[in-house]
Structures are given as C-alpha cells and as structure tokens.
GROMACS .gro file of C-alpha atoms in nm:
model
  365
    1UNK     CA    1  -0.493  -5.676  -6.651
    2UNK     CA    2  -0.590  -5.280  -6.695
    3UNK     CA    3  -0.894  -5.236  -6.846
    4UNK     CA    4  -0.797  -5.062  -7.130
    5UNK     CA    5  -1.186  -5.068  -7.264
    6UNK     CA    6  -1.286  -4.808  -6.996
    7UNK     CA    7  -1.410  -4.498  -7.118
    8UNK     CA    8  -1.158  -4.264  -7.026
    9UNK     CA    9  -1.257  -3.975  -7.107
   10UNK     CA   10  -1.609  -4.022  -6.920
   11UNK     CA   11  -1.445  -4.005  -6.618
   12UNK     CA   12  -1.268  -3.648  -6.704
   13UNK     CA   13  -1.633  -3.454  -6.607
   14UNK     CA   14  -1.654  -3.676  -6.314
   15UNK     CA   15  -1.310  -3.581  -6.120
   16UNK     CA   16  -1.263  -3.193  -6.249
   17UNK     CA   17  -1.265  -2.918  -6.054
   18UNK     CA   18  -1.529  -2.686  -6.137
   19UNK     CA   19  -1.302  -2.426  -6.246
   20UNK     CA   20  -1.100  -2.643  -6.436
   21UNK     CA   21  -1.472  -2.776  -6.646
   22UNK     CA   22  -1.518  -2.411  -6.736
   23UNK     CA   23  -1.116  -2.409  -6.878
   24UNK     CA   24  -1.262  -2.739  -7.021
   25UNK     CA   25  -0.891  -2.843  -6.911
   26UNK     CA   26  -0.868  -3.257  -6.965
   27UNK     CA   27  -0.737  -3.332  -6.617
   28UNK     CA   28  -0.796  -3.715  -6.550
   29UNK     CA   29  -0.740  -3.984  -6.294
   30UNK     CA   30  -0.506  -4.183  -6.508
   31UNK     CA   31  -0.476  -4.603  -6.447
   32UNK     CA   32  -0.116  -4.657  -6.339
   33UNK     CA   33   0.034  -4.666  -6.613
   34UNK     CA   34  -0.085  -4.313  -6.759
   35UNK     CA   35  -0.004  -4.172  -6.449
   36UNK     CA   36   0.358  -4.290  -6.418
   37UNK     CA   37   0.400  -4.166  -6.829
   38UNK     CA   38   0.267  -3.824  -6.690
   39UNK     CA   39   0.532  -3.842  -6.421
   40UNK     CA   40   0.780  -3.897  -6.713
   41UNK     CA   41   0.660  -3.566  -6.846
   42UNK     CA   42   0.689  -3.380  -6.568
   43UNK     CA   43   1.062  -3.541  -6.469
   44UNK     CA   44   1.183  -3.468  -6.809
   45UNK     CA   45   1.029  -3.097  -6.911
   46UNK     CA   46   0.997  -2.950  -6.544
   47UNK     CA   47   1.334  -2.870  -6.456
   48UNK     CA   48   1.307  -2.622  -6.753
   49UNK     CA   49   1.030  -2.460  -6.613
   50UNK     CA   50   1.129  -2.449  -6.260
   51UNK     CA   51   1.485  -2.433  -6.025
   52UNK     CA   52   1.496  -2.561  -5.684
   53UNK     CA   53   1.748  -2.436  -5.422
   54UNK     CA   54   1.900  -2.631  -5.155
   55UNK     CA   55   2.029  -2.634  -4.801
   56UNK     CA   56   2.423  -2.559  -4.787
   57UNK     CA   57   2.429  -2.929  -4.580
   58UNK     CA   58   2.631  -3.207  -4.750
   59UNK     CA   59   2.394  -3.404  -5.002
   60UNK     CA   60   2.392  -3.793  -5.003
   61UNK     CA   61   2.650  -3.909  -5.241
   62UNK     CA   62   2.538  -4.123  -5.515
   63UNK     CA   63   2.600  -4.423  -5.770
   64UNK     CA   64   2.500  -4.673  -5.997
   65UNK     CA   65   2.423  -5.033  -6.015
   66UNK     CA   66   2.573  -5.184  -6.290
   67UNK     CA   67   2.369  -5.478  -6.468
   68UNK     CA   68   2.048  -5.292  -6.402
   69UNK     CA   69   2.096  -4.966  -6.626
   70UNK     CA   70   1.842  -5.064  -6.891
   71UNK     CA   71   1.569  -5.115  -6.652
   72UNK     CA   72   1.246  -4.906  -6.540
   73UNK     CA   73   1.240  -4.932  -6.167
   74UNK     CA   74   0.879  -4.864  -6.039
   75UNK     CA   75   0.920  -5.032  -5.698
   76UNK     CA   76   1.159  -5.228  -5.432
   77UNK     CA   77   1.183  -5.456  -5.182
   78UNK     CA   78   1.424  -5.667  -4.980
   79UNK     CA   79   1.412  -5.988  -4.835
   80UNK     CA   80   1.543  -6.184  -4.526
   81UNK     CA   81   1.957  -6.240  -4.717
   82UNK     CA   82   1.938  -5.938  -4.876
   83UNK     CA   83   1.842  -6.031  -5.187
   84UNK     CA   84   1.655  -5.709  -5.417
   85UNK     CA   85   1.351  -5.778  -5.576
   86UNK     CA   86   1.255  -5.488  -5.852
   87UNK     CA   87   0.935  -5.392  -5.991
   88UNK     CA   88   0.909  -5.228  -6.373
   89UNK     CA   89   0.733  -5.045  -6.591
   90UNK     CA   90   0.679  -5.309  -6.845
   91UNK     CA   91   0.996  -5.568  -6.809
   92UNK     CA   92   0.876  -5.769  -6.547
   93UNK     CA   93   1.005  -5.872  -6.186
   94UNK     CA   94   1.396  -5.870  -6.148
   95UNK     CA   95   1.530  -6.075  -5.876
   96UNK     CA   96   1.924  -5.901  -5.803
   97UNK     CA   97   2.199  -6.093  -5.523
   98UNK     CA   98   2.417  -5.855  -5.570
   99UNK     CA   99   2.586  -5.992  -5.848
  100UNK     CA  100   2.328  -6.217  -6.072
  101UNK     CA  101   1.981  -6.002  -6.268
  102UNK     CA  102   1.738  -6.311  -6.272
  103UNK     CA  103   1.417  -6.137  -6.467
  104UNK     CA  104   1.090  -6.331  -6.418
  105UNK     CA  105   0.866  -6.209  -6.738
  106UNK     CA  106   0.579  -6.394  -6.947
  107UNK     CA  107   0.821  -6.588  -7.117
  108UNK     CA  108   0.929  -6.762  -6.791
  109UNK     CA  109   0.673  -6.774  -6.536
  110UNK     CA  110   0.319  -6.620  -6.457
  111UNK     CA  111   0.453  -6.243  -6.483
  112UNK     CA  112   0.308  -6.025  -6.763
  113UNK     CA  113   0.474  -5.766  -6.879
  114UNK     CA  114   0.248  -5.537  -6.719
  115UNK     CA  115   0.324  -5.218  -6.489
  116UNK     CA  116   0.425  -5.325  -6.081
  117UNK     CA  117   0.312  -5.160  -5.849
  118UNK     CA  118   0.452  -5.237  -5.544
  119UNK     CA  119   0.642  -5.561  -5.376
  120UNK     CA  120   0.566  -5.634  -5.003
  121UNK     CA  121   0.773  -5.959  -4.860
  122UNK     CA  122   0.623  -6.132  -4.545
  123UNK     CA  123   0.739  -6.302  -4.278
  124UNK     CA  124   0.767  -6.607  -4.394
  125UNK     CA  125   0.960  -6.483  -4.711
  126UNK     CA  126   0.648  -6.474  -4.950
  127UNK     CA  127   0.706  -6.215  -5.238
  128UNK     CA  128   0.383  -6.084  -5.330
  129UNK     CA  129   0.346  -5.841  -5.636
  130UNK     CA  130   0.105  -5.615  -5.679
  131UNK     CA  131   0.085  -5.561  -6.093
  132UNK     CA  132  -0.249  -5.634  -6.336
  133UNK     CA  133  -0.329  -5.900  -6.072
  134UNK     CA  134  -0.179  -6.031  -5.708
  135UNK     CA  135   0.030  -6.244  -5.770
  136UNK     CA  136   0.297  -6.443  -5.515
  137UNK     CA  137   0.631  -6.571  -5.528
  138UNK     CA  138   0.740  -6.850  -5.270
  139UNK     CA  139   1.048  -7.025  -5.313
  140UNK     CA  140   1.003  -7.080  -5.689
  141UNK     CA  141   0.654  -7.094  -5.732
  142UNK     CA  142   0.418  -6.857  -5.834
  143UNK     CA  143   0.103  -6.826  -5.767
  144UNK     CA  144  -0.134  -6.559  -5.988
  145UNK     CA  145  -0.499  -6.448  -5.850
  146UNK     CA  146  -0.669  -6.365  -6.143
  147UNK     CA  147  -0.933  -6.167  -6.046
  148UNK     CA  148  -1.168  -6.355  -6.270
  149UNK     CA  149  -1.132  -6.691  -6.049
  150UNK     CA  150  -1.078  -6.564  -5.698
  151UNK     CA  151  -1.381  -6.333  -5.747
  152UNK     CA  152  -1.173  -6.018  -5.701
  153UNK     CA  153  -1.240  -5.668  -5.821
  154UNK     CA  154  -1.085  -5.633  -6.170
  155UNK     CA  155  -0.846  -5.345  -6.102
  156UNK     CA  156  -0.474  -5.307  -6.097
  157UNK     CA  157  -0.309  -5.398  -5.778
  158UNK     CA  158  -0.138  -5.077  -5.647
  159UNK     CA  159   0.012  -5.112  -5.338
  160UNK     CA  160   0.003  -5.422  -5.079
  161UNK     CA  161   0.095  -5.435  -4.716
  162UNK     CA  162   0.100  -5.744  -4.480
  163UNK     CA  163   0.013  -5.712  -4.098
  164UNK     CA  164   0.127  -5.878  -3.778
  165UNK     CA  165  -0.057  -6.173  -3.827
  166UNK     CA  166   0.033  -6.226  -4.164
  167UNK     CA  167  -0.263  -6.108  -4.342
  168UNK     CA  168  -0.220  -5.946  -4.688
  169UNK     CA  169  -0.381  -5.622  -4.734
  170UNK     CA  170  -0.408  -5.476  -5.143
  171UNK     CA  171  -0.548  -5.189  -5.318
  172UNK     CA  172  -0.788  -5.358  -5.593
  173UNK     CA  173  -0.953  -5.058  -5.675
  174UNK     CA  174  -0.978  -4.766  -5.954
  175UNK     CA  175  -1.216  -4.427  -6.001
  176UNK     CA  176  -1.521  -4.513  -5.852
  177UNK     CA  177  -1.448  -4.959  -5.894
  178UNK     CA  178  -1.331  -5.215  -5.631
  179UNK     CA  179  -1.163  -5.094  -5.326
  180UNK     CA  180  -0.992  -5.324  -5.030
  181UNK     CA  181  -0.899  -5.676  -5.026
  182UNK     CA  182  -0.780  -5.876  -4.713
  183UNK     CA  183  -0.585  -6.207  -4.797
  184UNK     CA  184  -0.558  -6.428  -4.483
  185UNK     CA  185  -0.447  -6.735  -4.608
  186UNK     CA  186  -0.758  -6.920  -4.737
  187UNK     CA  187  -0.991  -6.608  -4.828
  188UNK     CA  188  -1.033  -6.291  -4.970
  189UNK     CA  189  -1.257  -6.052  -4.809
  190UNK     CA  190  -1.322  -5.726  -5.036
  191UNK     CA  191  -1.450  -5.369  -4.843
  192UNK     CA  192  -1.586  -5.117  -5.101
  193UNK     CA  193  -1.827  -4.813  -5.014
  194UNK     CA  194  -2.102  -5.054  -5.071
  195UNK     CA  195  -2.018  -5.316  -4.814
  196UNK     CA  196  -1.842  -5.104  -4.521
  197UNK     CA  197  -1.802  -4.781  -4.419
  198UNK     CA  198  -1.514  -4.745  -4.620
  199UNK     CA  199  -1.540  -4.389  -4.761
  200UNK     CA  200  -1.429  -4.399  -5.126
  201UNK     CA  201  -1.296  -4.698  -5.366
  202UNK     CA  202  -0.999  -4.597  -5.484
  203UNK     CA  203  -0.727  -4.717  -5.225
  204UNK     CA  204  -0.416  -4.525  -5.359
  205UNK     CA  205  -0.190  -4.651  -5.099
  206UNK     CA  206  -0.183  -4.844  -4.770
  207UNK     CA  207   0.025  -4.823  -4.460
  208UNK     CA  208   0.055  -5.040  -4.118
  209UNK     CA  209   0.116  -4.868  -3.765
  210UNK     CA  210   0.294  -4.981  -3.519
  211UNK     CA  211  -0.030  -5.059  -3.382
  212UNK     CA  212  -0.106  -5.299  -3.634
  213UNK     CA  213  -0.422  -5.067  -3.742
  214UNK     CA  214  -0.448  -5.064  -4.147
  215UNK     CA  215  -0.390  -4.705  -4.313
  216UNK     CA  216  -0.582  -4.609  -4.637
  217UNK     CA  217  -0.498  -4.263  -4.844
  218UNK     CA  218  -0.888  -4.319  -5.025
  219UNK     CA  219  -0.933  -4.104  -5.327
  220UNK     CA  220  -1.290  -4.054  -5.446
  221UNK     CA  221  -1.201  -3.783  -5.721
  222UNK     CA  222  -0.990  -3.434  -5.677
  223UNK     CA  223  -0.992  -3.250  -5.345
  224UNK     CA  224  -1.254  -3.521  -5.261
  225UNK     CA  225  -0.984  -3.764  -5.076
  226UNK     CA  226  -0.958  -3.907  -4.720
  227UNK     CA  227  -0.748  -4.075  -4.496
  228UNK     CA  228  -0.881  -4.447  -4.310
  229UNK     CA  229  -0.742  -4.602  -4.047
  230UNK     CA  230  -0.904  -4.998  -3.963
  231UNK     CA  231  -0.842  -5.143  -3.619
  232UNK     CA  232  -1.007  -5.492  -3.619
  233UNK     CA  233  -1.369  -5.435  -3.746
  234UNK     CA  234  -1.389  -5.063  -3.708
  235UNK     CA  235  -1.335  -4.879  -3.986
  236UNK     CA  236  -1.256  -4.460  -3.872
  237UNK     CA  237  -1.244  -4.150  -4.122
  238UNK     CA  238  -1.058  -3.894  -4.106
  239UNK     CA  239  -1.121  -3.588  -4.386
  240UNK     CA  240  -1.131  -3.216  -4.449
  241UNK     CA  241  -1.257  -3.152  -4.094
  242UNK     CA  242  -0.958  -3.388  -3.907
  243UNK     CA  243  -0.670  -3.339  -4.126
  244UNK     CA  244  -0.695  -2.965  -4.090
  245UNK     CA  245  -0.732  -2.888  -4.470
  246UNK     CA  246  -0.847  -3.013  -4.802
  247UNK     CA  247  -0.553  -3.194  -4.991
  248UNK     CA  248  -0.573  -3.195  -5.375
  249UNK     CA  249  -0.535  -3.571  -5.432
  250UNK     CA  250  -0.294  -3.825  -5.195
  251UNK     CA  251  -0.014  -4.025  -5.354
  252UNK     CA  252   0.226  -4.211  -5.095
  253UNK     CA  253   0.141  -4.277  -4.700
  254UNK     CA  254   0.400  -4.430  -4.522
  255UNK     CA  255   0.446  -4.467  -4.077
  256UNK     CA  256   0.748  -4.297  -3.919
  257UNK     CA  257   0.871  -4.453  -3.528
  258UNK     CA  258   0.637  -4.125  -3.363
  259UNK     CA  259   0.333  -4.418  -3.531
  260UNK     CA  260   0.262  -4.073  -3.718
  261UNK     CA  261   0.123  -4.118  -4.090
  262UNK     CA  262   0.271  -3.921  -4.342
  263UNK     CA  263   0.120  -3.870  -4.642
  264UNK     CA  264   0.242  -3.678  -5.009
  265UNK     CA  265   0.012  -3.479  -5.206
  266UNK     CA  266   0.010  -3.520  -5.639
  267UNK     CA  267  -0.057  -3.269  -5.823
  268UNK     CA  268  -0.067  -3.503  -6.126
  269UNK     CA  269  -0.425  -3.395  -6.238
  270UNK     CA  270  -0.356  -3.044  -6.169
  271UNK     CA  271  -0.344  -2.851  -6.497
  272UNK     CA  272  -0.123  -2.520  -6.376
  273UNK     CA  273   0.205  -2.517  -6.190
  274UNK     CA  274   0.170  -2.341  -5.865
  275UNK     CA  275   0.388  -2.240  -5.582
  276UNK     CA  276   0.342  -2.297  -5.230
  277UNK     CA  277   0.056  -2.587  -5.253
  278UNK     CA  278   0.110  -2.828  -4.944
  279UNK     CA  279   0.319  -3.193  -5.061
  280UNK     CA  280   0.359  -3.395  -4.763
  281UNK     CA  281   0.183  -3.368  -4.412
  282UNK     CA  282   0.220  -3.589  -4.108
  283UNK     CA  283  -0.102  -3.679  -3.889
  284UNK     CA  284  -0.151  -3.884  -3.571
  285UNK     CA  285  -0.496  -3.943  -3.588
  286UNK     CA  286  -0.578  -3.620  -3.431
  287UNK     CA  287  -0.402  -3.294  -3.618
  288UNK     CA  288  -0.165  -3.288  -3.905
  289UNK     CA  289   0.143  -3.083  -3.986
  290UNK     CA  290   0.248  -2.972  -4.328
  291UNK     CA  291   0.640  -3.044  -4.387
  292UNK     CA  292   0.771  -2.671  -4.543
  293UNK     CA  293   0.985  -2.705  -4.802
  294UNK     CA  294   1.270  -2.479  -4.910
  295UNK     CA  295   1.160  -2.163  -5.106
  296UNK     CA  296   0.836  -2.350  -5.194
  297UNK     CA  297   0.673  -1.977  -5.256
  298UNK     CA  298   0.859  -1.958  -5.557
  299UNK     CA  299   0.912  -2.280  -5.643
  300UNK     CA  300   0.644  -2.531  -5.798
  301UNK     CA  301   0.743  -2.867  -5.640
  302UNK     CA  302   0.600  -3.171  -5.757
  303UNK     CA  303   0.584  -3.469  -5.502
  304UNK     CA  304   0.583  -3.826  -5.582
  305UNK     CA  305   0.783  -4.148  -5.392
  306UNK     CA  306   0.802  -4.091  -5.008
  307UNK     CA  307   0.977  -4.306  -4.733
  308UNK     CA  308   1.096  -4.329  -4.387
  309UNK     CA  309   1.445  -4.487  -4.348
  310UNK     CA  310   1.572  -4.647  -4.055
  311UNK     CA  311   1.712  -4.336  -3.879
  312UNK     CA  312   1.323  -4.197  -3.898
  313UNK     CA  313   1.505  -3.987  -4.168
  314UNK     CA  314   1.224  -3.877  -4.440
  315UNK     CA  315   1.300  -3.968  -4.830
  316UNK     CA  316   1.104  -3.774  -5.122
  317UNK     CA  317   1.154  -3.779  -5.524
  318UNK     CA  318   1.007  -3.486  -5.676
  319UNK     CA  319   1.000  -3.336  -6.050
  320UNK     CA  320   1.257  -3.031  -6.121
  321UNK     CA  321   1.624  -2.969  -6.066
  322UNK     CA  322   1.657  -3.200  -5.789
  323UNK     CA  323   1.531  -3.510  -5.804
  324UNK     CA  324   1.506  -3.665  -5.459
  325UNK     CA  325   1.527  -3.470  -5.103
  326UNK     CA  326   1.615  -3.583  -4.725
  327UNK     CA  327   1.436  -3.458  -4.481
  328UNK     CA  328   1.619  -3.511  -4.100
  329UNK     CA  329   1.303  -3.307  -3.916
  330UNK     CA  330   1.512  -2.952  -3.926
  331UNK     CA  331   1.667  -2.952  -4.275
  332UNK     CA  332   1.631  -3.050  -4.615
  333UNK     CA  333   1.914  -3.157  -4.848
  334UNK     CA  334   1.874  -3.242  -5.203
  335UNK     CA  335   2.057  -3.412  -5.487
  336UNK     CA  336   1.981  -3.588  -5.822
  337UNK     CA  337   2.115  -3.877  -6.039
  338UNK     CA  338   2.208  -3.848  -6.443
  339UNK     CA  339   1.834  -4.024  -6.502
  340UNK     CA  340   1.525  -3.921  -6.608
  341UNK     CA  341   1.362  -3.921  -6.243
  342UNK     CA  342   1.311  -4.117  -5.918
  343UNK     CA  343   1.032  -4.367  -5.907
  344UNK     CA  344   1.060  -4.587  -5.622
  345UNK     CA  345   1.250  -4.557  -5.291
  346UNK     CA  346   1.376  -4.819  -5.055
  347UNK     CA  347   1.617  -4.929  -4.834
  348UNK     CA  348   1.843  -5.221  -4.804
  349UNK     CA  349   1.949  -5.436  -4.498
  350UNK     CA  350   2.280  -5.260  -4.527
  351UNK     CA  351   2.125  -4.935  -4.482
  352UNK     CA  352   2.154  -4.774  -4.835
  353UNK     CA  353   1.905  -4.609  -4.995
  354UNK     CA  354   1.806  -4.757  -5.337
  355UNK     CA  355   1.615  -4.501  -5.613
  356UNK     CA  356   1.444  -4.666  -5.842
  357UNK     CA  357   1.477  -4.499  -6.228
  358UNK     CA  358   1.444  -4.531  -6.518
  359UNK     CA  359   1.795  -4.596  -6.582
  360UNK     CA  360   1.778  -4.909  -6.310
  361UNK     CA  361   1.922  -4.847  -5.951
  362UNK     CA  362   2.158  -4.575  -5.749
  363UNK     CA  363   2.250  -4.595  -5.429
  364UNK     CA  364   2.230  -4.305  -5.153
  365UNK     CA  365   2.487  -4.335  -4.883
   0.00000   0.00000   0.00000
C-alpha cells in the first residue's frame, strides 16, 4: 500500500533545485498517485496556456470503446487470444474480450482499489500487476506479495518487465527507499544502492533489450537521474557524462528494433513552463540523440506515456492541444481524443493502438 505516513514535505528540500529553494517553490517527487493527479492538472489547464502545431500529414483516426467510458485507464496489456487487461486509477483491474468488462476489485479478489501501475504478461500467460504490491494473476488465481511477508521493500510497484528466461523484474522503490527486485520463480532478490552498484533507488521504469540486458531510468532526485543497463551480474552506468547531457527527471524508457533505448523526460516537478527543454532521447549505450519536436521553441511540451509499435513507429501523450503524437523517424503527426488526456499506450495483436484515459479506451488506426 502507499505509505501515506511519509513526510512529504521533508522530501521537498531534498529534490529542489537550488534556484527553485531560493523561489521556495514546493516542487516534489510525488508517490504515483500525486503524480498522475498533477498530470490531470496539466492535461486539463495546459492547453489554455499553450497551442501546439502539427505536421500537414494525415493524423491517426480515432474512436471509442464502448463499455469502458467510465473508467481511468493508467496502463495496458494484451495476452496470448487477445484478451485486454486494464490498469486504473482507483477501480481496479478490468479484464475486456472484446465484448464482456470483467472488473477484479477488493470486493472480488485480492485487488485493492489502489493506483496500477503497469501490467506485464509472460510467457506462460501469467498477469502480473504492479499496484500497492506485486501481485499475479494465473488462470483464476491470484496471488498478492505483500511486501510485509515476502520481505520486500514497502513501495508501490511501478513498472514490471519479464526477461527471456522468465524472470520478473519490478520497480519496488520510492525517493531515496527500496529499489530493484528480481522474481525467478522461488525468490526475490532486491538491488538497492546499498547492496550493488546500482546508482540510485528510485527505479522509475524498466526496459528489456533485445539482448536480454535489464534497462533502469534511476532517479535519485531532479537533474540527479541515470540510466542502468544489467547484463547477468554486471551492473553499468550511464549519466551526465554518457548520455551527452543532464536530463531534468526520466519518466518512460522503452527498446525500439535498432536495441536503442528511448527514454521521455517529465517535467512534472518543474515549477515554470519552458520552451525548447529536451522530452525524449534515444541512446545505444554509447551517445544519445534528442527527438526535435515541432515548433518546440515556442511551444512548452509536456511529455508523459511513450511506446514503440510494431512498425518501430514511436507513440507519445503529452499535455496541451494535442494529446498524443506519432513519430515515423522523419515526421510527427498529432491528434487528440474528447478526454481529459492520454495515460497509457499500447498495442493490440490486431495492430491498433489503444490510449488509455480517463474516459476508458480509443483506438488509433
């Protein structure tokens, strides 16, 4: 479960800039679900702040999925038939066929009503669920790892990858608290600062090359953050001095078919709208490149979901005018749907693209 008795406000000092402690601005690293209410903020009151402009190509047409409009998406996944399984804000897991919503809450199995993460499905069909614990769905059993029995860092679980030989690899971690758990059937084994040379404990997201190494975007506090990549027992670091600059704070990494990582920048703790500020890079373990967006000198984006589709094409929601942009490697197109903002991207085995809002599902073609 969050641990709503931390002192928030102690770690304010801890993660602002120095300019922003002499503006005695309250920027904070927020537990999940303060930082997807801030993204709320910024879906909702941005576009009156800011316009985007967009390429003169065609824009992905778009369109709802009925039975899911009163639902907060926050994350989605697909397994072997086809079947959707949705993560929420704070309504629990919904299983969708394509015809029947089955929701799995705390009136009905092991589910809380708490904030999810992120849903990774294995190989063998295992759902696991990354929310205020681990928890895994196979067949019709769950299975919860409280963090108080398994001897787990008591954190929210943010994101959750599994690798080639089926281990499960989740974020357990928070400001300075926990950091990376490995699953591989029978055991956990946790990596924090303190027990590895992983650099920071805050594992904002994880991604999986096609060299089976184990990506971390680490964030030890703002414009203090650091990309990790694990290859059996080695653990390499790659900051400031290999990425080519000093990004703010990471949000999503994902792998495109190059086995390049890309990673988005949030500006979620950043207390001023600014133009021109880097939001996603690509980096291959040796230099990075900084996608351009359109007009960005004049135009504050704000960067949150990113994915890579099955054509290699690149997928990102952002705040303003237009909520979600493609990205073919020349051109950008954008578009938006009648909701409040795009929270989690995916992509089904028919080859739409599902956006996840927070008036349920719409479909990209």
């Amino acid at each position: 479960m969050i641990d709503t008795t931390t002192d928030f406000y102690s770690e304010v000092s801890m993660l602002l800039q120095p300019d922003l402690r002499k503006q005695g601005v309250s920027a904070y690293l927020p537990s999940p679900y303060k930082d997807i209410m801030k993204r709320i903020f910024l879906f909702l009151f941005l576009p009156f702040l800011i316009s985007c402009k967009k390429d003169n190509n065609p824009a992905p047409s778009i369109s709802s999925v009925n039975g899911l409009n009163n639902f907060f998406i926050t994350s989605i996944a697909f397994d072997q038939t086809g079947t959707a399984w949705l993560g929420t804000l704070n309504q629990g897991l919904i299983k969708y066929d394509g015809q029947a919503v089955t929701v799995y809450d705390s009136t009905n199995s092991p589910m809380t009503n708490a904030f999810i993460g992120d849903i990774e499905i294995d190989k063998a069909g295992n759902i696991w669920i990354g929310s205020d614990d681990l928890v895994r769905l196979s067949g019709s059993q769950f299975t919860r790892y409280d963090s108080r029995l398994f001897g787990l860092p008591k954190n929210h679980v943010r994101s959750i990858e599994t690798d080639d030989a089926g281990n499960v690899w989740f974020s357990c971690s928070s400001f300075r608290s926990g950091g990376l758990v490995k699953y591989n059937g029978n055991s956990f084994t946790t990596f924090t600062p303190a027990n590895s040379s992983l650099p920071g404990n805050m594992v904002q997201s994880i991604a999986i090359d096609k060299s089976n190494h184990v990506w971390l975007a680490i964030n030890d506090g703002v414009n203090t953050v650091s990309l990790a990549r694990i290859s059996g027992s080695a653990i390499d670091t790659f900051g400031q001095t290999e990425i080519g600059f000093n990004p703010y704070y990471l949000g999503d990494i994902v792998v495109n078919k190059q086995n390049e990582v890309l990673a988005s920048i949030d500006y979620t703790l950043s207390s001023t709208f600014q133009n021109g500020r880097p939001q996603i890079f690509k980096f291959n373990g040796e230099k990075s490149e900084i996608f351009r967006l359109p007009d960005e000198n004049s135009i504050a984006y704000y960067t949150h979901k990113i994915f890579i589709d099955q054509n290699n094409k690149l997928w990102a929601s952002f705040s303003g005018d237009w909520q979600f942009g493609v990205f073919d490697g020349s051109n950008w197109v954008f578009n938006k749907t009648d909701a409040g903002g795009v929270f989690a991207l995916g992509q089904s085995p028919k080859g739409e693209i599902w956006l996840g809002t927070d008036k349920g599902i719409y479909i990209a073609k």
